[in-house]
Tab-separated table of C-alpha atoms in Angstrom:
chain	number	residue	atom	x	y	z
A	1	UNK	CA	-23.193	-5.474	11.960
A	2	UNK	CA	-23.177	-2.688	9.338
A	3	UNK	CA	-25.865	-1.787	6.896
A	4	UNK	CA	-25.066	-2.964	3.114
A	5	UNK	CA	-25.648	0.696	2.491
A	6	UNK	CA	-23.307	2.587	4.783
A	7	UNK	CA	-21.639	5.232	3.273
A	8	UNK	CA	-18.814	4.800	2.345
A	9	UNK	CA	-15.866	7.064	4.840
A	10	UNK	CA	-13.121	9.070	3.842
A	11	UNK	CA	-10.140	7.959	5.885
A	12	UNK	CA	-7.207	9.064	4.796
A	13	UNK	CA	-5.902	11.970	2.773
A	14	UNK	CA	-2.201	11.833	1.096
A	15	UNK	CA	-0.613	14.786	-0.401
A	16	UNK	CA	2.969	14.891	-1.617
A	17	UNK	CA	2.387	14.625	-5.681
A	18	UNK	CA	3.430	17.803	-7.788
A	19	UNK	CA	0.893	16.726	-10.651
A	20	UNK	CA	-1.538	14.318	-11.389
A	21	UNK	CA	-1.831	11.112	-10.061
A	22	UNK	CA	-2.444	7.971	-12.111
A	23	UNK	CA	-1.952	5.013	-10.350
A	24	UNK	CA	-2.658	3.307	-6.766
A	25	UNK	CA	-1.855	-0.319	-5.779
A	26	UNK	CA	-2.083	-1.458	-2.094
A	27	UNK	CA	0.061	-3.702	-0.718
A	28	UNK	CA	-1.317	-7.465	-0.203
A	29	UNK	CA	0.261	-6.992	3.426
A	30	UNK	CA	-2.027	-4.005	3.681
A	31	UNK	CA	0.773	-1.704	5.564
A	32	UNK	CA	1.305	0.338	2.226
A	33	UNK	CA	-0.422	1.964	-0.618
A	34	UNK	CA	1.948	2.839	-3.589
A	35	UNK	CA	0.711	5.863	-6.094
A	36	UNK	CA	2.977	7.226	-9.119
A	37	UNK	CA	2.420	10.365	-11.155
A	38	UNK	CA	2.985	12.699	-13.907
A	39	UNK	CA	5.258	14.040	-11.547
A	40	UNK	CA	8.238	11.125	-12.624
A	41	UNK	CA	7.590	9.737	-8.516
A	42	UNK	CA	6.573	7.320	-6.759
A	43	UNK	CA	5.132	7.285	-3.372
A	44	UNK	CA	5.015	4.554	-1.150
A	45	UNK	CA	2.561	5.917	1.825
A	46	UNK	CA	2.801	3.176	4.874
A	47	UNK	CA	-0.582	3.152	6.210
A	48	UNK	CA	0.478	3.047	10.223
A	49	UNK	CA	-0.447	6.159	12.066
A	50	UNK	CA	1.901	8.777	11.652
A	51	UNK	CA	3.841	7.032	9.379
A	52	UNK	CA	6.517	8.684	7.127
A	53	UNK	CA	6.195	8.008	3.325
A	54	UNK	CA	8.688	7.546	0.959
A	55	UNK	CA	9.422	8.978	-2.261
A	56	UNK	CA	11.026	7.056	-5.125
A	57	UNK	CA	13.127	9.221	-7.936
A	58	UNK	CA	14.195	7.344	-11.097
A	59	UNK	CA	12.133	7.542	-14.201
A	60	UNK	CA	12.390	10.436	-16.465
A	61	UNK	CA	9.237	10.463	-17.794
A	62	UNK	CA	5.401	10.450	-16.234
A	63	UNK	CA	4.421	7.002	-14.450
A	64	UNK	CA	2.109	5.418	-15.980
A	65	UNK	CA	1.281	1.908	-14.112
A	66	UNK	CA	2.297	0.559	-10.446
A	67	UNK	CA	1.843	-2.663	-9.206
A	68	UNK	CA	2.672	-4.563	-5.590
A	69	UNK	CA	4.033	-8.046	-5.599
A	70	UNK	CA	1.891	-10.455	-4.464
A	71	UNK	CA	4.765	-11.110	-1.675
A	72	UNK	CA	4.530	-7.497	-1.216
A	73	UNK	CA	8.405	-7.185	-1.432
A	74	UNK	CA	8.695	-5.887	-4.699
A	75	UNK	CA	6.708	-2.528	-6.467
A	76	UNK	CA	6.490	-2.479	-10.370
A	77	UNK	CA	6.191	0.719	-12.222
A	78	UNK	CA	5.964	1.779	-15.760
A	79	UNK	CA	6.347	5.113	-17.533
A	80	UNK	CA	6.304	7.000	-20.357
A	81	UNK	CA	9.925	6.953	-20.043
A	82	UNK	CA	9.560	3.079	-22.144
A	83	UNK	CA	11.084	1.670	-18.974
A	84	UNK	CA	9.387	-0.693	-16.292
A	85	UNK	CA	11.493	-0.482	-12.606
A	86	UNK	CA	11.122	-2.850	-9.983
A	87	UNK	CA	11.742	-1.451	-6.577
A	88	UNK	CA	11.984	-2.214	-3.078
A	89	UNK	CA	9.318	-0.381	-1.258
A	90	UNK	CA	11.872	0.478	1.865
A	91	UNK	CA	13.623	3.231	2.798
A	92	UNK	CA	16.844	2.226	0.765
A	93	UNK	CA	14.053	2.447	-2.741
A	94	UNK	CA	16.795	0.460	-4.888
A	95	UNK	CA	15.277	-0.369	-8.485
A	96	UNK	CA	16.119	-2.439	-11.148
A	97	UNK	CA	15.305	-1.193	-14.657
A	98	UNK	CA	13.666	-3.271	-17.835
A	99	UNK	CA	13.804	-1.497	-20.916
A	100	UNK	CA	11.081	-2.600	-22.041
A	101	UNK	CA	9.728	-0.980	-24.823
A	102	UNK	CA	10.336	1.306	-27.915
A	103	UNK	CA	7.648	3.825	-26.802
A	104	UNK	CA	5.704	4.867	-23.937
A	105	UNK	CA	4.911	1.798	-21.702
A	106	UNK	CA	1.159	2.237	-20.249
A	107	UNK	CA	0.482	-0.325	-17.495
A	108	UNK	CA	2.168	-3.102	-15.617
A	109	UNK	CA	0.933	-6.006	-13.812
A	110	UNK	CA	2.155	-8.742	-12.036
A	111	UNK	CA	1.204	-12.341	-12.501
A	112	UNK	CA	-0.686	-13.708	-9.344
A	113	UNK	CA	2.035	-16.098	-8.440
A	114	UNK	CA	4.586	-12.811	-9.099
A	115	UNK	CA	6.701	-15.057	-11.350
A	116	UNK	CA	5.949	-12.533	-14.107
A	117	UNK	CA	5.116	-9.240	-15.448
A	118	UNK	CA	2.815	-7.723	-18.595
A	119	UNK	CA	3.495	-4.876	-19.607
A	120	UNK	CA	1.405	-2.666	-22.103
A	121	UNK	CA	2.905	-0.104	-24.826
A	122	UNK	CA	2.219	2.725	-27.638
A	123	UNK	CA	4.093	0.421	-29.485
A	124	UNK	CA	1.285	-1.659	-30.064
A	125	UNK	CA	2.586	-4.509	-28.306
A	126	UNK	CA	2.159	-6.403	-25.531
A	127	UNK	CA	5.423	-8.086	-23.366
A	128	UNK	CA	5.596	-11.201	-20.720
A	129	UNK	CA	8.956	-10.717	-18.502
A	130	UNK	CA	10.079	-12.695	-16.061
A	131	UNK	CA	10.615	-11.304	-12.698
A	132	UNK	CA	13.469	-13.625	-11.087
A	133	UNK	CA	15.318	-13.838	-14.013
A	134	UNK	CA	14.778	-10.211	-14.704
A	135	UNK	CA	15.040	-10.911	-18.845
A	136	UNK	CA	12.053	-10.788	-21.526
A	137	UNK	CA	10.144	-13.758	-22.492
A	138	UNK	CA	7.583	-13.331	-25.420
A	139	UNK	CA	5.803	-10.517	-27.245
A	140	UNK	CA	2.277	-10.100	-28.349
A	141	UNK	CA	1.613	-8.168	-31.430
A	142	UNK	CA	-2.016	-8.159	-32.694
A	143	UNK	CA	-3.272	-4.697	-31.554
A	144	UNK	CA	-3.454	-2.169	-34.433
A	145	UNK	CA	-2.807	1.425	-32.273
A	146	UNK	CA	-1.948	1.887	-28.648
A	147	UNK	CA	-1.943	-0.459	-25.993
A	148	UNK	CA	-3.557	1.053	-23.282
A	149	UNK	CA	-3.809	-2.339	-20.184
A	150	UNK	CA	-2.794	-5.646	-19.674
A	151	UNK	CA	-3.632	-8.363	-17.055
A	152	UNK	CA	-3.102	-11.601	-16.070
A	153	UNK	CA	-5.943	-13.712	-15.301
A	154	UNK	CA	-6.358	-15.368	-11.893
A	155	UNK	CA	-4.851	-18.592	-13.040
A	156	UNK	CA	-2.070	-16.900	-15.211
A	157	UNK	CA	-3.477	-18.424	-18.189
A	158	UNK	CA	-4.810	-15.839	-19.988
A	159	UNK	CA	-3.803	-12.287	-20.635
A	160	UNK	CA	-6.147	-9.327	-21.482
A	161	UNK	CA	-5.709	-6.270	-23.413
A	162	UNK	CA	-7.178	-3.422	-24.579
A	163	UNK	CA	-5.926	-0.168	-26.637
A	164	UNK	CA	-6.892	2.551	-29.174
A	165	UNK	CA	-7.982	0.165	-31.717
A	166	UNK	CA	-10.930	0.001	-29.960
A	167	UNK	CA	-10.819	-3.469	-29.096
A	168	UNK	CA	-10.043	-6.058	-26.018
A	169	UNK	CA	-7.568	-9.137	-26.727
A	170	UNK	CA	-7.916	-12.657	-24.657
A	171	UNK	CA	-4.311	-14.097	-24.781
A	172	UNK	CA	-3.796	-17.668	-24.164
A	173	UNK	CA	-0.409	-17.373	-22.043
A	174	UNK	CA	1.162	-20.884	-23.527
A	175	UNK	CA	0.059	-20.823	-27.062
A	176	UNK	CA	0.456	-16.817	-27.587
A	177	UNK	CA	-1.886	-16.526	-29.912
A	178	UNK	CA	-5.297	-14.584	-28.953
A	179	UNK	CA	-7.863	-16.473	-28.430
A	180	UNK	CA	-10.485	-13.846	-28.906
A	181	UNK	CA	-11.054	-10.499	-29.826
A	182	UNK	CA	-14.492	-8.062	-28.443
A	183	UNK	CA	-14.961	-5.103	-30.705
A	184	UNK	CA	-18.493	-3.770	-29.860
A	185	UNK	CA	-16.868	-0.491	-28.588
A	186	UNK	CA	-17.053	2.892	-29.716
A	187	UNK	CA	-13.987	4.477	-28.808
A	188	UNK	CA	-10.819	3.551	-27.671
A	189	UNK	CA	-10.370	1.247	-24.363
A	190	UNK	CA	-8.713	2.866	-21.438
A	191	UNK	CA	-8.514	-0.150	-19.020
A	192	UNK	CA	-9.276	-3.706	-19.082
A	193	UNK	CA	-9.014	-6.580	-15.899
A	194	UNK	CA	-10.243	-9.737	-14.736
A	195	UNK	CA	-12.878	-10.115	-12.059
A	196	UNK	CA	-11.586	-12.202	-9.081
A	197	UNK	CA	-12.815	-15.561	-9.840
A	198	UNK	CA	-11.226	-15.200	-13.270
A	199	UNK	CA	-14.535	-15.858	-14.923
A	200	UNK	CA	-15.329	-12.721	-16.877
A	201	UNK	CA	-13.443	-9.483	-17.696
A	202	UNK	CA	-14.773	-6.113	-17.543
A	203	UNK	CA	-12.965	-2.842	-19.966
A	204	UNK	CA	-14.353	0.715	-20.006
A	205	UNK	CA	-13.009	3.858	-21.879
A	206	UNK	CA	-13.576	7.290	-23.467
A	207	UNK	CA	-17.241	5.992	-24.618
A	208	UNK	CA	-17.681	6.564	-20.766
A	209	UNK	CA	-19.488	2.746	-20.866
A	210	UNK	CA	-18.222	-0.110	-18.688
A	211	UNK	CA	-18.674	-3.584	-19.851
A	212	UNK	CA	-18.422	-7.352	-18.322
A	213	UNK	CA	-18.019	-10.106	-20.491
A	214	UNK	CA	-18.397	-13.793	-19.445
A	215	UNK	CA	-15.741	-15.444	-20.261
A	216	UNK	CA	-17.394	-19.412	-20.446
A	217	UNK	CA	-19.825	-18.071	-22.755
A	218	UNK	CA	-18.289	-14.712	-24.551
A	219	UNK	CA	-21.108	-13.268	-24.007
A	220	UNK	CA	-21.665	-9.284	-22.996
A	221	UNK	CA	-23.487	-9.470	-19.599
A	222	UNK	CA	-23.904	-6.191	-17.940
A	223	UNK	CA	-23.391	-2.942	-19.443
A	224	UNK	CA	-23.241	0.210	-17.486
A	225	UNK	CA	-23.790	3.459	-19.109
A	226	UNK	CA	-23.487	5.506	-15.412
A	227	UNK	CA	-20.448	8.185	-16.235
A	228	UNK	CA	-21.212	11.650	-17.896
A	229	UNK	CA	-17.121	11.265	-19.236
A	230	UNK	CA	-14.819	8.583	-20.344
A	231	UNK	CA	-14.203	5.886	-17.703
A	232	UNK	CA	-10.067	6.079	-16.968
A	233	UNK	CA	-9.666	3.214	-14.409
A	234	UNK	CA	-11.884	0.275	-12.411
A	235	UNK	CA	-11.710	-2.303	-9.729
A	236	UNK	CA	-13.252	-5.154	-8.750
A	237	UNK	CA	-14.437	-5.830	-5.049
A	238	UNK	CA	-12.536	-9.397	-3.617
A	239	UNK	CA	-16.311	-10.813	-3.550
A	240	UNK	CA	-16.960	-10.280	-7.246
A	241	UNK	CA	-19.878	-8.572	-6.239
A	242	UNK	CA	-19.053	-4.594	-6.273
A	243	UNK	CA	-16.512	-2.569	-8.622
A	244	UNK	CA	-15.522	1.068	-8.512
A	245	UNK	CA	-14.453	3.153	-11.211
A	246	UNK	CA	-13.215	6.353	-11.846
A	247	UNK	CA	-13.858	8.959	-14.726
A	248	UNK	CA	-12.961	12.195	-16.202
A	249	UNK	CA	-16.363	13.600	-15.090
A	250	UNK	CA	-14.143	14.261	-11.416
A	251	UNK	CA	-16.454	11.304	-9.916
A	252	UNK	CA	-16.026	7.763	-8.612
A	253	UNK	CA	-19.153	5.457	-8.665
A	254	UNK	CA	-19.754	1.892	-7.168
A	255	UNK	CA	-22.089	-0.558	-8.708
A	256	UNK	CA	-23.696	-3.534	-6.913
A	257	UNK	CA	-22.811	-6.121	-9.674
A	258	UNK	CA	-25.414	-8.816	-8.053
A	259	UNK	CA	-28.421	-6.151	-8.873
A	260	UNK	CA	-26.773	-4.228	-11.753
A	261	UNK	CA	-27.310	-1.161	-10.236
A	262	UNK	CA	-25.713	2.022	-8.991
A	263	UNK	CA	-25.345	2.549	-5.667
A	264	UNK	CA	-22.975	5.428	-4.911
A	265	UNK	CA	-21.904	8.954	-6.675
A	266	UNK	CA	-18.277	10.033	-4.592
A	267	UNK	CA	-17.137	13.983	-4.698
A	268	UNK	CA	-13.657	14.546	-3.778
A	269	UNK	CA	-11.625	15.592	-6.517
A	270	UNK	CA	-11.042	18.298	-8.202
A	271	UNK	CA	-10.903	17.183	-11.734
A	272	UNK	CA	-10.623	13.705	-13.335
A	273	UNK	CA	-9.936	10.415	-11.351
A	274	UNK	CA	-7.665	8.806	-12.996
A	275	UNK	CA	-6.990	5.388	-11.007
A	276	UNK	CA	-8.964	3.528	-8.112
A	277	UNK	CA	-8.037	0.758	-6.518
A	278	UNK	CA	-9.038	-1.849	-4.148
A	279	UNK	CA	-7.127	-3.341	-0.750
A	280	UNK	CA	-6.939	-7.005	-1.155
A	281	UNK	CA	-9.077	-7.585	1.654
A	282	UNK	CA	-11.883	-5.162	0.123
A	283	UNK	CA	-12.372	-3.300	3.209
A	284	UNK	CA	-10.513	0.246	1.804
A	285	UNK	CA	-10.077	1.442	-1.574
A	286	UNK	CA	-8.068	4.563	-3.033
A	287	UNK	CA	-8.841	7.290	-5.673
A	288	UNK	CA	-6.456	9.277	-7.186
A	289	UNK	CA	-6.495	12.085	-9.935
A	290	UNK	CA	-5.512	15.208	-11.751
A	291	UNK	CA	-5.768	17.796	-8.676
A	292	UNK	CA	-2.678	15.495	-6.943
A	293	UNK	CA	-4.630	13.670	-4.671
A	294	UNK	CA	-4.529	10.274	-3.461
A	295	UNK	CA	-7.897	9.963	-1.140
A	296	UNK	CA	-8.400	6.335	1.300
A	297	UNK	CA	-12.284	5.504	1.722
A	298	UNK	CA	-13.272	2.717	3.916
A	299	UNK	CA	-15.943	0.589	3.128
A	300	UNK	CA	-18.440	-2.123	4.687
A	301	UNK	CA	-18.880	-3.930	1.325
A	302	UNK	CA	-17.209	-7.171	3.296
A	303	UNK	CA	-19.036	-7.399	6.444
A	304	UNK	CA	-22.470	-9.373	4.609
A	305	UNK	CA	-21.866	-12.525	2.581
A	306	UNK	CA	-23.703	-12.907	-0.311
A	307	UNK	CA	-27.022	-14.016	0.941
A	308	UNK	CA	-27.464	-11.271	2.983
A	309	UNK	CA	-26.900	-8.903	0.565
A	310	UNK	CA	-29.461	-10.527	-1.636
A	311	UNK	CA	-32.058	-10.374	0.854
A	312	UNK	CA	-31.482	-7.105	1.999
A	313	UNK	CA	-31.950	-6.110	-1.999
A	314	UNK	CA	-34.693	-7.479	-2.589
A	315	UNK	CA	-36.710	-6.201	-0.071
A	316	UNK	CA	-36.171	-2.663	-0.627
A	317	UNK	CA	-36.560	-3.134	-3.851
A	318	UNK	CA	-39.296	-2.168	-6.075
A	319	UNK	CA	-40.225	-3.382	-9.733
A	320	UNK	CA	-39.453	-0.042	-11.728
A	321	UNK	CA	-36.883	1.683	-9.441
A	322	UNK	CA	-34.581	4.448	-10.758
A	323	UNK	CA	-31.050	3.574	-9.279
A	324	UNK	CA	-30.860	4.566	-5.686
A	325	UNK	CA	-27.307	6.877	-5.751
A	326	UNK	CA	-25.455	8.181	-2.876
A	327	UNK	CA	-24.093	11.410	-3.309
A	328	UNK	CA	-20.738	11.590	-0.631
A	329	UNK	CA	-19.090	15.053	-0.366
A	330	UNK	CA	-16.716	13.932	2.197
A	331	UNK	CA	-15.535	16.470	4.933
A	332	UNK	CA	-12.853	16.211	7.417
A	333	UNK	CA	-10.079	13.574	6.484
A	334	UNK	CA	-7.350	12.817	8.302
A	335	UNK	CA	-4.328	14.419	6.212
A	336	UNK	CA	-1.154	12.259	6.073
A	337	UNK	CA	0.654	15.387	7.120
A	338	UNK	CA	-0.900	16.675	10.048
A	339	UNK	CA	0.112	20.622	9.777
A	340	UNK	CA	-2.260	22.908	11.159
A	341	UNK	CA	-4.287	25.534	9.158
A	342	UNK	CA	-5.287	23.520	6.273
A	343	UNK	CA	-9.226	22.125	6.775
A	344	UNK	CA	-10.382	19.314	5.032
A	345	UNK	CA	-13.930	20.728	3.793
A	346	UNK	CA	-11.802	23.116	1.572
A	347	UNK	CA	-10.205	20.441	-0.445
A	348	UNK	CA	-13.048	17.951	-1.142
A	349	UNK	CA	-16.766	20.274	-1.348
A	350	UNK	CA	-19.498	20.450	1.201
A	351	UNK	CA	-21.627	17.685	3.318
A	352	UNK	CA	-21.986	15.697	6.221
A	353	UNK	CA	-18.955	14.068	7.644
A	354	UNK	CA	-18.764	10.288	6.771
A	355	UNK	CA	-22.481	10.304	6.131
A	356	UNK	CA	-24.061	11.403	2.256
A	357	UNK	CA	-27.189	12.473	1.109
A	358	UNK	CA	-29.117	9.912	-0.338
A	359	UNK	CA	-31.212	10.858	-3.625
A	360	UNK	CA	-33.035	9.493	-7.185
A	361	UNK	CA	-31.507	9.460	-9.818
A	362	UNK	CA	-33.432	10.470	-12.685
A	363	UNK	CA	-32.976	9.520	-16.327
A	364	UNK	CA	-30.343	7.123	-18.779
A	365	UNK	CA	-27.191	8.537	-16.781
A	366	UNK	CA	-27.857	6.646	-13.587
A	367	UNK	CA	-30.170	4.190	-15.877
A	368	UNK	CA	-27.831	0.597	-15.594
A	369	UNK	CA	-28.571	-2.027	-18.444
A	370	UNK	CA	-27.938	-5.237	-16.760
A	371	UNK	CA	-28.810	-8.277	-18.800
A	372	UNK	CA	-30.210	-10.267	-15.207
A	373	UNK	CA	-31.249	-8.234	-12.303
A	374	UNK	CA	-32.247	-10.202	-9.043
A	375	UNK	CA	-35.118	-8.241	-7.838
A	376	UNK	CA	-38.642	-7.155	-8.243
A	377	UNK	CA	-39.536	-10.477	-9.083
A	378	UNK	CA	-42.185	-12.949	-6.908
A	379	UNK	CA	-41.120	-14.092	-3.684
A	380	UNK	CA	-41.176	-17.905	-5.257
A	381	UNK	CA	-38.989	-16.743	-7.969
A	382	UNK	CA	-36.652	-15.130	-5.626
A	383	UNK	CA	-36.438	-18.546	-3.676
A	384	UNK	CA	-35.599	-20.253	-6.112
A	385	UNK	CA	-33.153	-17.900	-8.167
A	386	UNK	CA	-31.456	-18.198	-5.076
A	387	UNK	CA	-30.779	-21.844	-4.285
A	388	UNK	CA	-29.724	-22.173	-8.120
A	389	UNK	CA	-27.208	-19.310	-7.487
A	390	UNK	CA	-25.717	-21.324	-4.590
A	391	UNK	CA	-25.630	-24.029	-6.139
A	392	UNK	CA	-23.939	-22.964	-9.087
A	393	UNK	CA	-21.696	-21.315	-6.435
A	394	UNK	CA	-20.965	-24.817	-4.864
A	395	UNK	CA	-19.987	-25.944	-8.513
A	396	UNK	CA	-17.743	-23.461	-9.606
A	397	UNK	CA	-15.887	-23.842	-6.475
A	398	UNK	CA	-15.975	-27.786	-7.468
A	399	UNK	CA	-14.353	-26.858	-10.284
A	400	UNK	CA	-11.684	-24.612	-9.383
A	401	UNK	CA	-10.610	-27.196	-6.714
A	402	UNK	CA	-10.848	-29.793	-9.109
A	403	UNK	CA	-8.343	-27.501	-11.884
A	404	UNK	CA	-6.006	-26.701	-8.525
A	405	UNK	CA	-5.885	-30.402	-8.364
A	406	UNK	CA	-5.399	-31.050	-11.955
A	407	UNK	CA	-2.482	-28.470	-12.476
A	408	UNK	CA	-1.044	-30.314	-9.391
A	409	UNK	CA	-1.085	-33.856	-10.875
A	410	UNK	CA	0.374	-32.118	-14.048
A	411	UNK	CA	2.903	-30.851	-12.234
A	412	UNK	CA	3.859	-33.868	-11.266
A	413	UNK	CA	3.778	-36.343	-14.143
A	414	UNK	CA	6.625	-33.935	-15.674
A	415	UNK	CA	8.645	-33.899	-12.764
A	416	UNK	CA	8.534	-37.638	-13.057
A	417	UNK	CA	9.394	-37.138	-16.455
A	418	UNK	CA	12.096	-35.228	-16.002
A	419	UNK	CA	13.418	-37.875	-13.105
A	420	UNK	CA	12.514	-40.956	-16.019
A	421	UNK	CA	15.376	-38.640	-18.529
A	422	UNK	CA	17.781	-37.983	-15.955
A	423	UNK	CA	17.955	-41.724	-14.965
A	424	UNK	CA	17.949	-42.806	-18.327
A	425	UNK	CA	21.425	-40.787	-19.422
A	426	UNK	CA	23.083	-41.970	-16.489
């Protein structure tokens, strides 16, 4: 079984953008990986050896957002254009077009049972639309400036945002009103998403800080102060326990959420990443940015559960370690179009192929400032931390079993209802 601490590969290497690229989405079927750009495209790359790739042409304007279905049939896309297209990642590429806004539309993101989409706007507002009846359903107007994201939480309940008014938004999908508001930021908020389990959401910007709130207590609980430039786009692992993010300082960086640490520094582009991006299974994630590029890393962050990962933390760990960073300067990936004469190592810097240098980090820009760190503490301690972490890990699943059930039962009480009215005007 693989180390925790593998390097992360380079796998794949698309190129077929004319400009920047600022947004990646695989598909939940993981046989595609969508990207659009500044270019007005968007490319659906199908991840099968030798594959072709298709090229979408519709919007006018730079793509801003893009977004799989969670059925996988369906690609969202938004654009400076004010327009959000749906389209149907096949060869055909028919769209459907919302005109959505009455200025540049900045992200788009489907609902997680793909009933709906959000879709974020310099118009200051925020928009719910439903996707099978292809109409608009309600607005949400609070932000002051820009709207820069907006996502649906796990459960569809909620709905964050975040803008140039400096501040994130919790939405309360039924009520529309927002429930609360974070403001301890010091410039304006690039992007903004849940974690997996739905229980806290994370935003970064151009401070070039990312920060995790939990949501059950609305309380800041890591902070991460790790880029040298603002922070343009972020991802969560599918464990909770990893996110990558990518900045304007031409880097992307993964941090070991359990430990609150940094663990890897990745050089491949030329220039700022702009959008990174998970696979639903966790196993590969994408980068893409300013030079064009659209780079595939594989990763081993799913091959330990959690336990193993704690252990194997805690004993390399020391009480007043400087984060231990990876530097990867990938060489050699496999480009998408396999013409001859172009090498790898020219396009992405100098190193060891899928293998990194491993070095200290000195100073505050490595320097995490978690608010509970799980190591360096007595063996005893460590014991016990852990069985109160698993069983607080038993509860929450409890409880998210227990709300599955509950929304169930609802479900049905006003489908009864509804029976109970039809029966009484007959």
């Amino acid at each position: 079984m693989a180390s925790v601490l593998e390097d992360p590969t380079l796998e794949r290497h698309f190129k077929g953008h004319k400009d920047a690229v600022t947004c990646t989405d695989f598909s939940p079927n993981r046989k595609q990986l969508a990207s659009g750009s500044v270019d007005k495209t968007l490319m659906i790359w199908n991840l099968a050896p030798k594959a072709r790739a298709f090229r979408f042409v519709g919007h006018q304007d730079a793509i801003t957002g893009v977004q799989f279905s969670p059925s996988s049939n369906l690609v969202a896309t938004s654009s400076k254009d004010r327009t959000v297209r749906l389209w149907t990642p096949s060869i055909k590429g028919e769209s459907t077009v919302f005109k959505a806004h009455t200025a540049a539309v900045r992200s788009v993101a489907f609902s997680h049972d793909g009933q709906r989409l959000v879709t974020a706007s310099d118009d200051k507002s925020v928009k719910v639309w439903s996707v099978h009846r292809q109409c608009f359903v309600n607005s949400l107007s609070q932000h002051t400036n820009w709207v820069r994201c907006a996502r649906f939480s796990p459960d569809g309940r909620l709905i964050a945002s975040c803008g140039d008014d400096r501040t994130v938004r919790l939405w309360d999908t039924s009520t529309k009103h927002c429930i609360n508001c974070f403001t301890d930021y010091g410039g304006s908020e690039m992007f903004v998403d849940f974690n997996p389990s739905g229980t806290c959401i994370a935003s970064s910007g151009a401070d070039s800080s990312l920060k995790i709130w939990d949501l059950r207590t609305n309380k800041l609980i890591q902070h991460y102060q790790v880029h040298s430039a603002g922070i343009n786009s972020f991802s969560f692992h599918p464990s909770n326990n990893y996110l990558i993010s990518g900045s304007s300082d031409s880097t992307v960086k993964i941090l070991d959420l359990l430990e609150g640490r940094l663990i890897y520094t990745l050089h491949g582009h030329k220039g700022a990443v702009i959008t990174v991006a998970f696979s639903r299974a966790g196993d590969l994630f994408a980068s893409g940015g300013a030079d064009g590029q659209v780079l595939m890393w594989r990763t081993n962050f799913d091959t330990k559960s959690y336990q193993e990962v704690l252990q194997q933390h805690s004993r390399r760990s020391t009480p007043d370690p400087p984060p231990h960073v990876t530097d990867i300067r990938p060489r050699g990936p496999h480009l998408h179009h396999p013409q001859a004469g172009v090498t790898a190592g020219s396009q992405t810097g100098a190193g060891s192929r899928g293998r990194g240098r491993r070095e200290e980090e000195e100073g505050g820009r490595g320097q995490t400032h978690p608010l509970e760190v799980l190591s360096g503490h007595p063996s005893s301690l460590d014991s016990t931390l852990r069985h109160i972490v698993q069983q607080l890990d038993i509860l929450t699943q409890t409880v998210s079993v227990l709300e599955e059930r509950l929304t169930l039962t609802e479900d049905k009480l006003k489908e009864c209802l509804v029976y109970q009215q039809c029966l009484s005007a007959v």
